[in-house]
Amino acid sequence: MGDLFDSALNLEEQFQQEGYEEGLTDGRRGGRAEGRALGLQKGFEIGHEVGFYAGCCQLWRQLQAQEPALFSQRVDKGIAALEEMVRSFPLRDPKDERLQDLMDGLRGKFKAVAAGLGLQEAALLPEQQGGPGGGSGSGGGGASALQF
Amino acid sequence: MSLEEVQSLEGHTDRVWQVSWSPSGDMLASCGGDRTVRIWARDGAALVERWRCVAVLEDTHSRTIRSCSWSPDGRQLATASFDRTIAIWRHAGGVWENVAMLEGHESEVKEVAWAPNGSLIATCSRDKTVWLWEAAPGNEYEVVDVKHGHSQDVKTVHWHPRGEVLVSASYDDTIKLWVEEDDEWICAQTLAGPTGHMSTVWEVAFDAAGQHMVSCSDDCTLKLWACRKEAGELRWRLLSTLGGYHDRTIFSVDWSKAGLIASGAADNAIRIFGEEGAAAAAAAAAGEAGGAPAAAADEEALAAAADATAAEPGLRDIFMQQAHSGCSGGVGSFRLLCKREQAHPLDVNCVRWHPTDHTLLASAGDDACIKLWRWRPAGADAAAAGA
């Protein structure tokens, strides 16, 4: 007689607990999927941008090897600084607090070198180009839109 | 006490954004939406103070010219435009020539500021960056650095009189201080948060000694800052906030060598502020009743700013003492001396004190006019009191 009524008394708590655990499991699964997708997206973006700068440096050095007097001292120093920043960029640690500041520094240095070489729009990442009116593609005026 | 209109300089065919006095004060440069720069000089033949247009610089920028800045030797002028470029002009014998174009910004350039050392130029843009350029032989300009940091449109760049610190202010409500360290420029301090402005900061200006800075904002306040260094690091602090005097955006602020602060606002008015001690005496002489809210140092803000150095209790006391003293390094309270309503029939975009004639003020407005004003302190002219 006691057993019958005991289980009836705990029913509400029992269902609440079950629901909670189901929610937790579903949330965990959904959150992990979302986090993974976000991580992939951001990781790609960062890797893509840093890789772009690395590629530019490589090309500039190759051109310089063919024509040693190609760059001014300031530009040469700028490319060297850019190379160092690319080399030391924390690509493996998404939780590094300095990430945004380092990316800002990288962008700034790249823009300074590009301007020193007389490159303007041609120096931007493809998705940033779009012409003064905005045109097609993301962002107006070609301003960098990568945010963390 | 009053601001008396001396002359209205007409010629621009669209809003005038900025005016800039040459270092010696013999010329005034103006620029605006009509894509021209006008150079004004004193008319030597006139018996009274009269300025006239002596040159028009045009057909160079393809969009609005937003800012102009003289080189310290007065021989060159830099102009910043919405067309993303900065033009460098040189003049000799009344003839002006465009000698260089600086390209690199990705959107509208908002201000250009020539450094006191004559070889560096700072620019800022809607692209959220601050650029530093250096003059090289043969009218060449090299990019020294490109600074990110602001999260929005950068409205102004301004050099400290000694040229060691570059100040930038932005639509992101903050003021940033930049210094050079090992050939790189870094952000040494950001003035933001509870003691900072609550909206876009439009301009900043320094007192003659370079010990204090005033900033103006869309939040309708002026803020006074002490430019201090502690242990070799920049530690600028809020001294006081002048609130309750403006009810529309304050677009421009300038600090005369004689210690007067002028502001230009979206309510078409120009206001003149002076320090409490001198002003109180002058007001008493003119028989004026003190009705305006006193601009006493903002105690809460002061305490908060002082507490920010909780790690160094001794400094906190020194800071509070200096802020209140009104002498020995601190600045006293400022009060409103004069409000010139309808100085222009539209927004006042820029106010600038003459570098040597300390009671001459120039203003630029959306009405396409530049006006020259004479500041008359109390006792000078009883008939022209107040607005």
XYZ file of C-alpha atoms in Angstrom:
535
model
C 0.000 0.000 0.000
C 2.835 2.455 0.933
C 4.852 1.744 -2.262
C 1.950 2.518 -4.536
C 1.414 6.003 -3.098
C 5.114 6.785 -2.695
C 5.808 6.647 -6.407
C 2.709 8.800 -7.081
C 3.969 11.479 -4.655
C 7.367 11.747 -6.359
C 5.914 11.893 -9.876
C 6.303 15.656 -10.349
C 9.873 15.718 -9.113
C 10.698 12.661 -11.181
C 9.391 14.167 -14.423
C 11.109 17.451 -13.668
C 14.401 15.645 -13.212
C 13.934 13.669 -16.427
C 13.106 16.798 -18.359
C 16.090 18.612 -16.956
C 18.460 15.850 -17.914
C 17.014 15.602 -21.400
C 17.382 19.345 -21.826
C 20.953 19.204 -20.597
C 21.829 16.462 -23.043
C 20.165 18.196 -25.967
C 21.734 21.528 -25.024
C 25.155 19.979 -24.774
C 24.780 18.352 -28.170
C 23.445 21.525 -29.820
C 26.016 23.754 -28.155
C 28.876 21.536 -29.177
C 27.667 21.529 -32.775
C 27.287 25.314 -32.777
C 30.639 25.846 -31.129
C 32.302 23.545 -33.612
C 30.728 25.381 -36.534
C 31.775 28.752 -35.128
C 35.259 27.524 -34.402
C 35.608 26.206 -37.944
C 34.387 29.499 -39.386
C 36.577 31.735 -37.246
C 39.527 29.431 -37.568
C 39.217 29.535 -41.326
C 38.930 33.312 -41.352
C 41.979 33.824 -39.149
C 44.035 31.231 -40.961
C 43.003 32.687 -44.285
C 43.985 36.211 -43.329
C 47.304 35.294 -41.723
C 48.056 33.044 -44.675
C 47.316 35.905 -47.060
C 49.864 38.122 -45.340
C 52.403 35.278 -45.270
C 51.915 34.769 -48.995
C 52.365 38.450 -49.737
C 55.613 38.497 -47.777
C 56.899 35.467 -49.628
C 56.141 37.029 -52.983
C 57.723 40.345 -52.038
C 60.887 38.567 -50.909
C 61.046 36.656 -54.169
C 60.742 39.884 -56.130
C 63.397 41.441 -53.935
C 65.737 38.508 -54.604
C 65.534 39.314 -58.309
C 65.919 43.048 -57.766
C 67.726 43.793 -54.477
C 67.141 47.535 -54.619
C 63.396 47.159 -55.104
C 62.248 48.291 -51.657
C 63.061 51.303 -49.552
C 64.645 50.660 -46.199
C 61.400 51.481 -44.443
C 59.384 49.043 -46.565
C 62.028 46.348 -46.109
C 61.895 46.830 -42.370
C 58.100 46.701 -42.526
C 58.099 43.409 -44.433
C 60.517 41.958 -41.889
C 58.249 43.040 -39.050
C 55.262 41.565 -40.871
C 57.091 38.272 -41.361
C 57.929 38.119 -37.672
C 54.340 38.861 -36.652
C 53.042 36.138 -38.984
C 55.591 33.664 -37.690
C 54.718 34.291 -34.065
C 50.951 34.478 -34.489
C 49.220 32.049 -32.086
C 47.383 29.959 -34.655
C 46.946 27.012 -32.301
C 45.416 28.769 -29.326
C 41.926 30.205 -29.898
C 41.718 31.316 -26.276
C 44.817 33.516 -26.439
C 43.713 36.886 -25.058
C 46.056 38.787 -27.320
C 44.413 37.453 -30.472
C 42.424 40.572 -31.416
C 45.292 42.954 -30.621
C 47.771 40.825 -32.565
C 45.420 40.688 -35.529
C 45.012 44.482 -35.357
C 48.766 44.891 -35.308
C 49.133 42.527 -38.256
C 46.533 44.384 -40.280
C 48.058 47.749 -39.466
C 51.544 46.640 -40.415
C 50.282 45.119 -43.669
C 48.425 48.310 -44.579
C 51.503 50.396 -43.822
C 53.689 48.212 -46.053
C 51.082 48.075 -48.808
C 50.711 51.847 -48.757
C 54.483 52.152 -48.828
C 54.506 50.028 -51.966
C 51.808 52.153 -53.542
C 49.235 49.362 -53.451
C 45.751 50.388 -52.427
C 42.693 48.345 -53.195
C 44.709 45.600 -54.759
C 46.126 44.845 -51.356
C 42.843 43.982 -49.702
C 41.491 40.475 -49.256
C 39.135 39.556 -52.146
C 36.017 39.748 -50.000
C 36.980 43.245 -48.866
C 37.309 44.690 -52.352
C 34.225 46.289 -53.730
C 35.064 49.777 -54.917
C 34.236 53.110 -53.316
C 30.509 52.686 -53.676
C 30.478 49.393 -51.849
C 29.542 47.340 -54.886
C 29.158 43.626 -54.338
C 30.699 41.786 -51.444
C 30.755 42.457 -47.761
C 31.239 45.796 -46.060
C 31.289 49.290 -47.516
C 34.426 50.985 -48.692
C 36.538 47.897 -48.281
C 36.969 48.265 -44.525
C 38.007 45.057 -42.836
C 34.983 43.339 -41.286
C 36.625 40.542 -39.325
C 35.625 40.814 -35.671
C 36.058 38.415 -32.781
C 31.619 90.419 -21.646
C 30.723 89.667 -25.211
C 31.685 88.224 -28.529
C 31.493 90.875 -31.200
C 31.313 89.977 -34.857
C 34.195 91.582 -36.740
C 33.644 90.216 -40.217
C 31.821 87.520 -42.158
C 34.035 85.856 -44.756
C 32.011 84.653 -47.683
C 33.037 82.739 -50.749
C 32.572 79.057 -50.026
C 29.547 77.635 -51.795
C 28.875 74.803 -49.370
C 29.280 74.229 -45.621
C 32.667 75.143 -44.205
C 33.989 72.274 -42.120
C 37.181 73.622 -40.642
C 39.358 76.716 -40.347
C 43.007 76.795 -39.366
C 45.242 79.765 -38.549
C 48.777 79.703 -39.933
C 51.370 79.426 -37.100
C 52.258 83.128 -37.321
C 48.599 84.104 -37.612
C 49.015 85.964 -40.882
C 46.691 83.649 -42.780
C 43.557 81.618 -42.242
C 42.839 78.479 -44.250
C 39.283 77.191 -44.626
C 37.898 74.086 -46.294
C 34.528 72.519 -46.908
C 31.876 70.772 -48.907
C 32.553 72.763 -52.081
C 35.836 70.826 -52.445
C 37.955 73.960 -52.187
C 40.372 75.465 -49.721
C 40.358 79.228 -49.310
C 43.268 81.189 -47.944
C 42.437 84.474 -46.226
C 44.855 87.214 -45.230
C 44.631 90.638 -43.644
C 43.887 93.382 -46.099
C 46.919 95.639 -45.606
C 45.230 98.581 -47.340
C 42.169 98.630 -45.078
C 42.040 101.028 -42.124
C 40.088 98.612 -39.957
C 40.649 94.915 -39.389
C 39.613 93.350 -42.651
C 40.401 89.951 -44.136
C 40.107 88.947 -47.768
C 40.477 85.833 -49.831
C 43.932 85.654 -51.405
C 43.839 82.171 -52.870
C 41.435 79.376 -53.781
C 42.837 75.846 -53.965
C 40.582 73.724 -56.122
C 40.405 70.918 -58.712
C 42.403 68.566 -56.541
C 40.116 66.734 -54.167
C 37.128 65.038 -55.748
C 35.006 65.204 -52.603
C 34.436 67.325 -49.511
C 37.587 68.627 -47.832
C 37.045 67.958 -44.158
C 40.201 69.302 -42.517
C 43.295 71.415 -43.085
C 46.497 71.752 -41.086
C 49.556 74.011 -41.448
C 53.133 72.803 -41.149
C 54.914 74.445 -38.171
C 56.980 76.648 -40.511
C 53.811 77.896 -42.188
C 55.067 77.035 -45.660
C 52.857 74.032 -46.270
C 49.246 73.047 -45.769
C 47.826 69.538 -45.579
C 44.198 68.939 -46.530
C 42.151 65.826 -45.761
C 39.223 64.768 -47.901
C 36.291 62.384 -48.089
C 37.932 61.168 -51.305
C 40.262 59.153 -48.995
C 43.347 61.195 -49.795
C 45.411 63.898 -48.133
C 46.907 66.644 -50.297
C 50.062 68.543 -49.389
C 50.300 72.124 -50.663
C 53.266 74.428 -50.681
C 53.122 78.189 -51.191
C 55.702 80.754 -52.172
C 55.147 84.340 -53.208
C 51.391 83.938 -53.082
C 51.432 80.981 -55.462
C 50.133 77.651 -54.208
C 51.109 74.266 -55.566
C 49.920 70.766 -54.812
C 53.169 68.866 -54.193
C 52.023 65.483 -52.906
C 49.024 63.190 -52.452
C 48.901 60.708 -49.588
C 46.828 57.619 -50.318
C 46.056 54.639 -48.162
C 42.966 55.256 -46.055
C 40.087 53.012 -47.011
C 37.329 55.538 -46.474
C 36.714 59.230 -45.756
C 39.605 60.987 -44.058
C 38.231 63.044 -41.172
C 41.210 65.006 -39.962
C 44.853 65.749 -40.682
C 47.233 67.125 -38.066
C 50.800 68.235 -38.713
C 53.085 67.419 -35.782
C 55.053 70.176 -34.002
C 58.322 68.593 -35.183
C 57.368 69.355 -38.780
C 58.133 65.937 -40.216
C 55.217 63.814 -39.022
C 51.611 64.023 -40.135
C 48.740 62.198 -38.437
C 45.459 61.364 -40.161
C 42.304 59.543 -39.137
C 39.359 58.147 -40.983
C 35.957 56.514 -40.985
C 37.909 53.316 -41.590
C 38.581 53.375 -37.810
C 42.336 53.758 -38.189
C 44.897 56.427 -37.364
C 47.817 56.727 -39.776
C 51.212 58.304 -39.193
C 53.172 59.622 -42.160
C 56.700 60.943 -42.338
C 58.086 63.467 -44.771
C 60.930 62.116 -46.901
C 63.147 64.028 -49.356
C 61.548 65.211 -52.578
C 57.993 65.702 -51.314
C 57.700 61.991 -50.634
C 55.687 60.786 -47.676
C 56.134 57.347 -46.138
C 53.670 55.529 -43.944
C 55.187 55.098 -40.506
C 52.369 53.195 -38.873
C 48.703 52.290 -39.175
C 46.909 52.069 -35.850
C 43.801 50.078 -35.192
C 42.185 50.329 -31.790
C 39.120 52.467 -32.187
C 36.035 50.428 -32.878
C 34.316 53.168 -34.863
C 34.866 56.185 -37.117
C 37.786 58.283 -35.807
C 36.694 61.919 -35.810
C 39.830 63.764 -34.820
C 43.582 63.555 -34.350
C 45.402 66.283 -32.464
C 48.996 66.669 -31.298
C 50.029 67.631 -27.798
C 51.936 70.973 -28.057
C 55.226 69.218 -27.292
C 54.514 66.601 -29.915
C 55.188 63.552 -27.779
C 51.600 62.428 -27.594
C 49.046 62.073 -30.370
C 45.422 62.182 -29.294
C 42.612 60.588 -31.293
C 38.900 60.594 -30.536
C 36.076 58.632 -32.029
C 32.452 57.808 -32.597
C 33.169 54.935 -30.178
C 33.066 57.482 -27.305
C 36.723 57.080 -26.398
C 39.849 59.212 -26.523
C 43.124 57.394 -27.187
C 46.624 58.589 -26.450
C 49.390 57.367 -28.757
C 53.124 57.513 -28.085
C 56.156 56.320 -29.972
C 58.086 53.398 -28.532
C 61.012 51.841 -30.397
C 59.917 53.200 -33.742
C 56.363 51.885 -33.296
C 53.353 53.811 -32.084
C 51.312 52.286 -29.304
C 48.161 53.231 -27.493
C 49.451 54.338 -24.090
C 46.064 55.110 -22.584
C 42.362 55.102 -23.432
C 40.073 57.642 -21.780
C 36.722 55.909 -21.549
C 34.362 54.269 -19.081
C 32.576 55.984 -16.193
C 34.692 59.147 -16.255
C 34.775 59.315 -20.040
C 32.292 60.698 -22.502
C 28.966 58.966 -23.056
C 28.868 59.573 -26.789
C 30.959 60.555 -29.811
C 33.961 62.719 -28.934
C 34.383 65.344 -31.635
C 37.440 67.410 -30.764
C 40.128 68.069 -28.183
C 42.301 71.069 -27.410
C 45.234 71.813 -25.089
C 45.970 74.783 -22.868
C 49.028 76.888 -23.684
C 51.305 74.950 -21.316
C 50.116 71.557 -22.534
C 49.215 70.553 -18.999
C 45.512 70.211 -19.590
C 43.235 68.996 -22.320
C 39.591 69.786 -22.986
C 37.355 67.472 -25.008
C 33.884 68.047 -26.462
C 31.241 65.502 -27.263
C 27.850 64.580 -28.621
C 26.943 63.977 -24.947
C 26.725 67.783 -24.603
C 29.573 68.092 -22.127
C 33.097 69.435 -22.124
C 35.590 67.462 -20.075
C 38.809 68.803 -18.627
C 41.731 66.413 -18.274
C 45.092 66.696 -16.528
C 47.952 65.504 -18.707
C 50.099 63.653 -16.233
C 52.839 61.109 -16.228
C 53.515 58.706 -13.406
C 56.655 56.601 -13.333
C 57.197 57.349 -17.000
C 53.715 56.168 -17.988
C 50.880 58.350 -19.243
C 48.167 58.724 -16.631
C 45.848 61.432 -17.848
C 42.890 62.006 -15.545
C 39.514 63.643 -15.615
C 39.523 66.897 -13.644
C 35.980 68.071 -14.255
C 32.964 67.855 -16.511
C 31.212 70.987 -17.765
C 27.635 69.816 -18.146
C 24.343 71.654 -18.323
C 25.649 74.379 -20.634
C 24.915 72.777 -23.985
C 21.793 70.931 -25.023
C 22.980 69.919 -28.459
C 26.106 68.224 -29.793
C 29.310 70.184 -29.259
C 31.250 69.871 -32.509
C 34.300 71.949 -31.764
C 36.393 73.240 -28.889
C 39.536 75.365 -28.720
C 41.647 76.748 -25.885
C 43.238 80.185 -26.297
C 46.713 81.069 -25.055
C 44.958 83.466 -22.686
C 43.100 80.545 -21.094
C 39.623 80.936 -22.589
C 37.769 77.909 -23.922
C 35.466 78.410 -26.910
C 32.906 75.865 -28.068
C 30.872 75.559 -31.250
C 27.681 73.543 -31.188
C 24.741 72.169 -33.129
C 22.485 74.821 -31.605
C 24.241 77.451 -33.747
C 25.862 79.055 -30.706
C 29.415 79.825 -29.640
C 30.113 79.736 -25.919
C 33.121 81.145 -24.080
C 34.273 79.656 -20.793
C 36.860 81.072 -18.432
C 38.413 80.042 -15.130
C 36.490 80.798 -11.976
C 38.877 83.233 -10.264
C 39.381 85.599 -13.170
C 35.774 85.279 -14.265
C 34.308 86.011 -10.844
C 36.234 89.252 -10.635
C 35.238 90.241 -14.167
C 31.599 89.333 -13.602
C 31.487 91.410 -10.430
C 32.905 94.364 -12.346
C 30.195 94.069 -14.998
C 27.498 93.796 -12.330
C 26.433 90.433 -13.645
C 24.370 88.116 -11.417
C 25.839 84.657 -11.301
C 22.974 82.467 -12.542
C 24.737 79.710 -14.401
C 25.398 76.440 -12.574
C 28.910 76.531 -11.238
C 31.256 74.191 -13.017
C 32.770 72.872 -9.836
C 35.007 69.856 -10.096
C 32.854 66.761 -10.406
C 33.502 65.216 -7.012
C 32.250 61.756 -7.795
C 34.163 61.519 -10.986
C 37.254 62.851 -9.281
C 36.995 60.337 -6.502
C 36.480 57.536 -8.983
C 39.449 58.655 -11.038
C 41.550 58.967 -7.919
C 40.454 55.547 -6.760
C 41.669 54.120 -10.002
C 45.111 54.490 -8.515
C 44.156 52.648 -5.355
C 47.464 50.879 -5.466
C 49.222 54.156 -4.820
C 47.410 55.933 -1.980
C 49.884 58.775 -1.805
C 49.152 59.707 -5.402
C 45.444 59.745 -4.748
C 45.820 62.501 -2.179
C 48.146 64.523 -4.364
C 45.731 64.184 -7.258
C 42.712 65.327 -5.224
C 44.695 68.222 -3.807
C 45.884 69.383 -7.191
C 42.461 69.051 -8.732
C 40.974 71.360 -6.126
C 43.787 73.809 -5.749
C 43.293 75.851 -8.910
C 46.995 76.500 -8.879
C 50.272 74.545 -8.742
C 49.387 72.145 -11.567
C 45.657 71.862 -11.083
C 43.051 73.797 -13.055
C 40.287 75.766 -11.392
C 36.581 75.614 -12.118
C 35.414 76.979 -15.414
C 32.298 79.047 -15.797
C 30.320 80.221 -18.770
C 31.316 83.797 -19.594
C 29.290 84.341 -22.721
C 26.832 82.568 -25.001
C 26.585 83.963 -28.531
C 23.318 82.567 -29.878
C 22.840 82.243 -33.634
C 26.529 82.886 -34.202
C 25.709 81.181 -37.464
C 22.163 80.479 -38.663
C 23.091 76.777 -38.760
C 25.504 74.357 -37.011
C 28.842 75.781 -35.906
C 31.387 73.240 -37.148
C 34.651 74.731 -35.945
C 35.988 77.413 -33.588
C 39.627 78.471 -33.536
C 41.461 81.124 -31.522
C 44.105 83.208 -33.276
C 47.628 82.061 -32.231
C 48.932 85.514 -31.257
C 45.916 87.849 -31.106
C 44.308 86.257 -28.084
C 40.896 87.830 -28.379
C 40.343 87.009 -32.044
C 38.242 83.934 -32.766
C 37.289 82.365 -36.094
C 34.274 80.121 -36.594
C 33.026 78.029 -39.512
C 29.427 77.063 -40.131
C 27.039 74.973 -42.160
C 25.909 78.304 -43.625
C 29.057 78.347 -45.796
C 30.358 81.352 -43.865
C 33.422 81.956 -41.755
C 33.056 84.571 -39.052
C 35.702 86.492 -37.163
C 34.875 87.520 -33.613
C 36.434 89.873 -31.116
C 36.187 88.830 -27.457
C 35.483 91.821 -25.270
C 36.125 91.125 -21.586
C 34.082 92.892 -18.890
C 34.501 96.625 -18.585
C 35.474 97.070 -22.204
C 32.033 97.732 -23.634
C 28.968 97.938 -21.380
C 26.555 98.239 -24.305
C 27.426 94.842 -25.745
C 26.843 92.626 -22.731
C 25.850 88.962 -22.937
C 24.444 87.409 -26.084
